[in-house]
Coordinates of C-alpha atoms in Angstrom, one line a residue:
M1 CA 0.0 0.0 0.0
V2 CA 2.9 2.4 0.6
I3 CA 3.8 2.6 -3.1
N4 CA 0.4 1.7 -4.4
Q5 CA -0.4 3.5 -7.7
T6 CA -3.7 1.8 -8.7
A7 CA -6.0 1.2 -5.7
K8 CA -7.9 4.3 -4.5
K9 CA -10.1 2.5 -1.9
F10 CA -8.9 0.2 0.9
S11 CA -10.9 -1.7 3.5
I12 CA -9.8 -4.0 6.3
R13 CA -12.3 -6.2 8.1
G14 CA -12.5 -9.6 9.8
E15 CA -15.3 -12.0 10.8
K16 CA -15.0 -10.8 14.4
R17 CA -12.1 -8.7 15.5
A18 CA -9.8 -7.2 12.9
I19 CA -7.6 -4.6 14.7
T20 CA -6.6 -5.7 18.2
N21 CA -3.1 -4.6 19.2
S22 CA -0.4 -1.9 18.9
K23 CA 1.7 -3.9 16.4
Q24 CA -1.1 -3.7 13.9
W25 CA -1.5 0.0 14.4
K26 CA 2.3 0.4 13.7
W27 CA 1.8 -1.4 10.3
L28 CA -1.2 0.8 9.5
A29 CA 0.8 3.9 10.3
Y30 CA 3.5 2.8 7.9
G31 CA 1.2 1.5 5.1
L32 CA -1.4 4.3 5.1
F33 CA -0.2 7.4 6.8
S34 CA 3.6 7.5 6.7
K35 CA 5.7 10.1 4.8
R36 CA 6.5 7.5 2.2
A37 CA 2.8 6.5 1.8
R38 CA 1.9 10.2 1.4
A39 CA 4.5 10.6 -1.3
Y40 CA 3.8 7.6 -3.4
S41 CA 0.4 6.0 -2.7
A42 CA -2.7 6.8 -4.8
L43 CA -5.0 5.8 -1.9
E44 CA -7.9 8.2 -1.3
S45 CA -10.3 6.2 0.9
A46 CA -9.7 3.8 3.8
A47 CA -12.1 1.9 6.1
L48 CA -10.7 0.4 9.3
N49 CA -13.4 -1.8 10.6
Q50 CA -14.1 -4.0 13.7
I51 CA -11.5 -2.2 15.8
D52 CA -11.2 -3.8 19.2
S53 CA -8.5 -1.5 20.5
L54 CA -7.6 2.1 19.9
G55 CA -6.3 3.1 23.3
D56 CA -3.6 5.5 24.4
T57 CA -0.9 2.8 24.1
D58 CA -2.1 1.9 20.6
V59 CA -1.9 5.6 19.5
E60 CA 1.6 5.9 21.1
A61 CA 2.8 3.0 19.0
F62 CA 1.1 4.4 15.9
L63 CA 2.8 7.8 16.4
S64 CA 6.2 6.2 17.0
V65 CA 6.2 5.1 13.4
L66 CA 4.3 8.1 12.0
N67 CA 6.6 10.7 13.5
S68 CA 9.9 8.7 13.2
A69 CA 12.7 9.9 11.0
H70 CA 13.5 6.2 10.4
P71 CA 10.0 4.6 10.3
E72 CA 11.2 1.2 9.0
E73 CA 13.5 0.8 12.0
A74 CA 10.7 1.9 14.4
L75 CA 8.3 -0.6 12.8
C76 CA 10.6 -3.6 12.9
G77 CA 12.5 -2.8 16.0
T78 CA 15.9 -2.8 14.3
P79 CA 18.7 -0.3 15.1
A80 CA 19.4 2.8 13.0
V81 CA 22.9 2.5 11.6
V82 CA 25.3 4.6 9.6
V83 CA 23.9 4.1 6.1
K84 CA 20.6 5.9 5.5
E85 CA 17.5 4.2 4.1
R86 CA 17.8 3.9 0.3
N87 CA 15.5 2.9 -2.6
A88 CA 16.7 0.1 -4.8
T89 CA 15.7 -2.4 -7.5
L90 CA 16.0 -6.2 -6.7
K91 CA 17.5 -8.2 -9.6
S92 CA 15.7 -11.1 -11.2
G93 CA 16.7 -14.5 -9.7
S94 CA 17.6 -13.0 -6.3
S95 CA 17.0 -14.9 -3.1
I96 CA 14.8 -13.5 -0.3
Q97 CA 14.8 -14.5 3.4
W98 CA 11.2 -13.8 4.3
C99 CA 10.5 -15.5 7.7
F100 CA 11.7 -14.1 11.0
S101 CA 11.7 -15.4 14.5
R102 CA 12.2 -13.0 17.4
G103 CA 13.6 -10.4 14.9
Q104 CA 16.1 -12.8 13.3
P105 CA 15.7 -14.6 9.9
A106 CA 14.6 -18.2 10.3
V107 CA 16.2 -20.3 7.5
D108 CA 15.5 -24.0 7.8
D109 CA 13.6 -26.7 5.9
R110 CA 10.2 -25.2 6.9
H111 CA 11.1 -21.7 5.8
K112 CA 13.1 -21.9 2.6
R113 CA 14.3 -18.8 0.8
I114 CA 12.2 -17.4 -2.0
K115 CA 13.7 -16.9 -5.4
V116 CA 12.2 -14.1 -7.4
E117 CA 11.6 -14.6 -11.1
S118 CA 11.4 -11.0 -12.2
V119 CA 12.8 -7.6 -11.2
I120 CA 11.2 -6.0 -8.1
R121 CA 11.3 -2.2 -8.0
C122 CA 10.7 0.2 -5.1
V123 CA 12.6 -1.8 -2.5
R124 CA 13.5 0.2 0.6
T125 CA 16.6 -0.8 2.5
F126 CA 17.1 0.1 6.2
S127 CA 19.3 -0.8 9.2
N128 CA 22.1 -1.1 6.7
D129 CA 25.6 -1.2 8.2
G130 CA 27.2 -1.1 4.8
E131 CA 29.1 -4.3 5.2
S132 CA 26.8 -7.3 5.9
E133 CA 26.1 -9.7 3.1
W134 CA 22.3 -9.6 3.9
V135 CA 20.4 -6.3 4.0
N136 CA 17.1 -5.5 5.7
A137 CA 14.5 -4.3 3.2
M138 CA 10.8 -3.6 2.8
I139 CA 9.6 -5.3 -0.4
P140 CA 6.2 -4.6 -1.9
G141 CA 3.8 -7.4 -1.3
L142 CA 6.2 -9.2 1.2
G143 CA 6.9 -6.7 3.9
R144 CA 10.1 -7.0 5.9
C145 CA 12.7 -9.3 4.3
Q146 CA 16.5 -9.7 4.0
I147 CA 18.2 -9.7 0.6
Q148 CA 21.8 -10.0 -0.5
R149 CA 23.6 -6.7 -1.1
D150 CA 25.0 -7.8 -4.5
D151 CA 21.5 -8.4 -5.8
L152 CA 20.5 -4.7 -5.3
I153 CA 20.8 -1.8 -7.8
F154 CA 20.5 1.3 -5.7
D155 CA 18.7 4.4 -7.0
L156 CA 20.7 7.6 -7.4
S157 CA 18.4 9.5 -5.1
S158 CA 16.6 8.1 -2.0
A159 CA 15.0 11.3 -0.8
I160 CA 11.3 11.2 -0.3
E161 CA 9.5 14.2 -1.5
T162 CA 7.1 15.9 0.9
R163 CA 3.5 15.9 -0.1
P164 CA 0.3 16.6 1.9
G165 CA -1.1 13.2 1.3
A166 CA -4.0 11.9 -0.8
L167 CA -6.2 10.2 1.9
K168 CA -9.4 12.2 2.0
T169 CA -12.0 9.7 3.3
L170 CA -11.7 7.6 6.5
T171 CA -14.1 5.2 8.2
I172 CA -13.3 4.1 11.8
G173 CA -15.6 1.3 12.8
F174 CA -15.4 -0.2 16.3
N175 CA -16.3 -3.8 17.1
R176 CA -20.1 -4.2 17.3
E177 CA -20.3 -7.6 18.8
E178 CA -22.6 -7.8 21.8
D179 CA -21.0 -7.7 25.3
T180 CA -17.7 -6.3 24.0
Y181 CA -15.9 -3.3 25.2
P182 CA -13.7 -1.9 22.4
R183 CA -11.1 0.7 23.6
S184 CA -11.5 4.1 22.0
D185 CA -9.9 6.5 24.4
G186 CA -7.1 7.2 21.9
L187 CA -9.4 8.4 19.2
P188 CA -9.0 12.2 19.7
Q189 CA -5.2 11.9 19.7
F190 CA -5.4 9.7 16.6
L191 CA -7.5 12.2 14.7
A192 CA -5.2 15.0 15.7
A193 CA -2.3 13.1 14.1
I194 CA -4.0 12.2 10.7
G195 CA -7.0 14.5 10.4
S196 CA -5.5 17.4 8.6
T197 CA -6.2 15.9 5.1
L198 CA -9.6 14.4 5.7
K199 CA -12.7 15.7 4.0
N200 CA -15.0 12.8 5.0
L201 CA -15.0 11.0 8.3
T202 CA -17.3 8.2 9.6
L203 CA -17.2 7.0 13.2
D204 CA -19.2 3.8 13.7
G205 CA -20.0 1.4 16.5
P206 CA -19.7 1.5 20.3
R207 CA -17.2 4.0 21.5
Q208 CA -16.5 6.4 24.4
E209 CA -18.1 9.8 24.2
I210 CA -16.1 12.4 22.3
D211 CA -16.9 16.1 21.9
E212 CA -17.9 16.7 18.3
N213 CA -16.1 20.1 18.5
V214 CA -12.8 18.2 19.2
I215 CA -13.3 16.2 16.0
I216 CA -13.9 19.4 14.0
R217 CA -10.8 21.1 15.4
N218 CA -8.6 18.0 14.8
C219 CA -9.9 17.7 11.2
P220 CA -9.7 21.4 10.0
N221 CA -10.7 20.5 6.4
L222 CA -13.6 18.2 7.1
H223 CA -16.7 18.6 4.9
K224 CA -18.8 15.7 6.2
L225 CA -18.9 13.9 9.5
S226 CA -21.0 10.8 9.9
L227 CA -21.7 9.5 13.4
C228 CA -23.2 6.1 13.6
G229 CA -24.3 5.0 17.1
G230 CA -26.8 2.7 18.9
I231 CA -29.9 4.8 18.4
V232 CA -28.9 7.7 16.0
D233 CA -27.0 7.8 12.8
V234 CA -26.4 11.4 11.6
Q235 CA -24.4 13.1 8.9
L236 CA -23.2 16.6 9.6
D237 CA -22.3 18.7 6.5
F238 CA -19.8 21.6 6.9
S239 CA -19.4 22.3 3.2
D240 CA -21.1 25.7 3.2
Y241 CA -18.6 26.9 5.8
R242 CA -15.6 25.4 4.0
Y243 CA -16.5 26.8 0.6
N244 CA -17.0 30.3 2.1
N245 CA -13.8 30.1 4.2
L246 CA -15.9 30.5 7.4
P247 CA -15.2 28.9 10.8
V248 CA -17.6 26.1 11.8
P249 CA -19.7 27.4 14.7
E250 CA -19.2 25.7 18.1
L251 CA -21.7 22.9 18.5
Q252 CA -23.9 22.7 21.6
Q253 CA -24.4 19.5 23.5
C254 CA -25.7 16.8 21.2
H255 CA -28.4 14.5 22.7
W256 CA -27.8 11.4 20.6
H257 CA -29.6 9.2 23.2
D258 CA -32.7 11.3 23.7
V259 CA -35.0 11.4 20.6
R260 CA -37.4 14.0 21.9
T261 CA -34.6 16.4 23.0
L262 CA -32.8 15.8 19.7
A263 CA -35.9 16.6 17.7
A264 CA -36.3 19.8 19.6
D265 CA -32.6 20.7 18.9
F266 CA -33.2 20.2 15.1
S267 CA -36.4 22.4 15.3
N268 CA -34.5 25.3 17.0
V269 CA -33.2 27.7 14.3
N270 CA -30.7 29.1 16.8
N271 CA -29.1 25.6 17.2
T272 CA -26.2 25.0 14.9
L273 CA -27.3 21.4 14.4
S274 CA -30.5 22.6 12.6
K275 CA -28.2 24.1 9.9
I276 CA -25.6 21.3 9.4
V277 CA -27.6 18.0 9.7
R278 CA -28.1 16.6 6.2
R279 CA -29.1 13.0 7.0
L280 CA -30.6 11.4 10.0
R281 CA -31.6 7.9 10.9
L282 CA -33.3 6.9 14.2
R283 CA -33.0 3.2 15.2
L284 CA -35.6 2.6 17.9
N285 CA -34.6 -0.8 18.9
D286 CA -32.7 -2.2 21.9
R287 CA -29.5 -3.2 20.2
C288 CA -27.3 -0.7 21.9
K289 CA -27.9 -2.4 25.3
G290 CA -25.5 -5.1 24.1
W291 CA -22.8 -2.4 23.7
R292 CA -21.5 -2.1 27.2
C293 CA -19.8 1.2 26.7
V294 CA -23.1 2.8 25.5
A295 CA -25.2 4.0 28.4
G296 CA -28.5 2.2 28.6
G297 CA -30.6 1.5 25.5
Y298 CA -33.8 2.6 24.0
A299 CA -36.9 2.7 26.3
F300 CA -39.8 1.5 24.2
D301 CA -42.3 3.1 26.6
N302 CA -41.1 6.4 25.1
L303 CA -41.9 5.4 21.5
P304 CA -45.3 7.1 21.1
E305 CA -44.1 10.5 22.3
D306 CA -40.8 10.2 20.4
I307 CA -42.7 9.5 17.2
K308 CA -44.9 12.6 17.8
A309 CA -41.7 14.7 18.4
V310 CA -40.2 13.6 15.2
L311 CA -43.4 14.3 13.2
R312 CA -43.5 17.8 14.7
M313 CA -39.9 18.3 13.7
L314 CA -40.7 17.3 10.1
S315 CA -44.2 18.9 9.8
H316 CA -42.9 21.8 7.7
L317 CA -41.3 19.6 5.1
K318 CA -42.9 18.3 1.9
P319 CA -42.1 15.1 0.0
I320 CA -39.8 15.4 -3.0
D321 CA -40.3 12.9 -5.8
L322 CA -37.1 12.5 -7.8
P323 CA -37.0 9.6 -10.3
A324 CA -33.9 7.4 -10.2
K325 CA -31.8 6.1 -13.1
L326 CA -32.8 2.6 -14.0
P327 CA -30.5 0.1 -15.8
R328 CA -31.5 -0.6 -19.4
N329 CA -32.0 -4.4 -18.8
V330 CA -34.4 -3.7 -16.0
K331 CA -36.4 -1.3 -18.2
L332 CA -36.5 -3.8 -21.0
A333 CA -37.8 -6.5 -18.6
F334 CA -40.4 -4.2 -17.2
L335 CA -41.6 -3.0 -20.6
S336 CA -41.7 -6.6 -22.1
V337 CA -44.2 -7.5 -19.5
I338 CA -46.3 -4.4 -19.9
S339 CA -46.3 -4.7 -23.7
T340 CA -48.1 -8.2 -23.5
R341 CA -51.0 -6.6 -21.7
T342 CA -51.6 -3.7 -24.2
I343 CA -54.2 -3.9 -27.0
P344 CA -52.5 -4.6 -30.4
A345 CA -52.1 -1.4 -32.4
R346 CA -52.6 -1.0 -36.1
A347 CA -49.7 -2.2 -38.1
K348 CA -47.3 0.6 -39.0
R349 CA -44.3 0.8 -41.3
A350 CA -41.7 -1.4 -39.8
R351 CA -38.5 0.2 -38.7
R352 CA -35.1 -1.2 -37.8
T353 CA -34.8 -1.8 -34.1
P354 CA -31.8 -3.1 -32.1
Q355 CA -32.2 -6.8 -31.2
A356 CA -32.0 -6.1 -27.5
E357 CA -34.9 -3.6 -27.7
A358 CA -37.1 -5.7 -30.1
A359 CA -38.5 -7.8 -27.2
V360 CA -40.3 -4.8 -25.7
G361 CA -42.6 -4.4 -28.7
G362 CA -43.3 -1.6 -31.2
I363 CA -44.8 0.8 -28.7
V364 CA -42.9 1.8 -25.6
L365 CA -43.1 4.5 -23.0
R366 CA -40.7 7.3 -23.5
Q367 CA -40.2 7.9 -19.7
V368 CA -39.9 5.3 -17.0
Y369 CA -40.0 6.2 -13.3
F370 CA -38.6 3.8 -10.7
R371 CA -38.3 4.1 -6.9
T372 CA -35.3 2.4 -5.3
T373 CA -33.5 2.4 -2.0
K374 CA -29.8 2.9 -1.5
H375 CA -27.5 2.8 1.5
Y376 CA -27.1 6.1 3.4
W377 CA -23.8 4.9 4.7
E378 CA -22.4 1.4 5.2
P379 CA -19.2 1.5 7.3
Y380 CA -18.9 -2.3 6.9
D381 CA -21.0 -5.4 6.4
D382 CA -23.0 -6.8 9.2
F383 CA -22.1 -10.5 9.5
Y384 CA -24.8 -11.1 12.1
D385 CA -28.1 -9.5 11.0
D386 CA -29.5 -6.7 8.9
Y387 CA -28.9 -4.1 11.6
Y388 CA -27.6 -1.6 9.1
E389 CA -30.6 -1.9 6.8
E390 CA -31.0 0.1 3.6
S391 CA -32.5 3.4 4.5
D392 CA -32.3 6.4 2.2
E393 CA -34.4 6.7 -0.9
E394 CA -32.9 8.6 -3.8
E395 CA -34.9 8.9 -7.0
Q396 CA -33.8 10.2 -10.4
E397 CA -35.1 9.9 -13.9
D398 CA -33.8 8.6 -17.2
D399 CA -35.1 8.1 -20.7
A400 CA -36.3 4.7 -21.6

């Protein structure tokens, strides 16, 4: 991922827990956020899902690589020596030691050396004493390895140009299994370290309370902030402020666990939330009781009054009917059924019709309207149920 020039979107997930310890955060720092990644990678969007631990110790490990002048050494725990890190090309037919035990290469019958069949570019050497036969190196697709010095062709320049970075969209999804307690106390410090380039940020799953104003300060270029919780999913849009070079107003306390109070906040024209909320989803179920770090759950006795409060909040709005684009094959299937029910028309002069459209008959509608549902946001797939159901309806039109 550090030198990736093709992939623009990256997602990590697991059946249960995906990111659980400081070592994994070190590799994420190097692969997604390091100076080398910012200089070479084409990545624009990353989704880190099912996080089980993002505590203070994890962020310290993350920053030890991110801020290091020698990130490869910090990542692998090897000493920095006289020769600086260098870029090189590995010759075809070279041998690679790829398996390590307690920091040392393990070469035996179980872990035989790999022999490469073609040239490998963008190799990064580190912890190089300038004399040893074998040199530590980061190899694309293999990670940390050791290669023979004579098999390397070093580049003339090994300096890494400074660039602001291409990562614009980030999803941070915490483990949503019931009766789990993912650590998230390091989240503010994490965002302070990497938030300067972000334009879109999604926080999903059970996590400790964090002041929305802290997020906005740590991500000074943020346009959209999506907060997905146990009861409320909300998207805040700061685009108007960013485009006009205006500061985002300080947000008042957000009542994400009280539907009636939240509805009152959205109805208050003096509340900043009423101006920046673009999408809202209320999930009136009891799922968040299984998230031990989320206080309480939803009290179903409040349902009638909560519904009334939401309806009052929406009373001034009117439905908007916007037709959605429909794929051609769906249109043809729909019209082929409709055409069989129409009264046969008088024969007209035959005209040439593409074979794919001939099945729909001679008379077709010129406009087709179709209502569909699309995801509002989907931080990651739910392996257990349809908790994150499709919600938002977007309609557009297209000619048949």
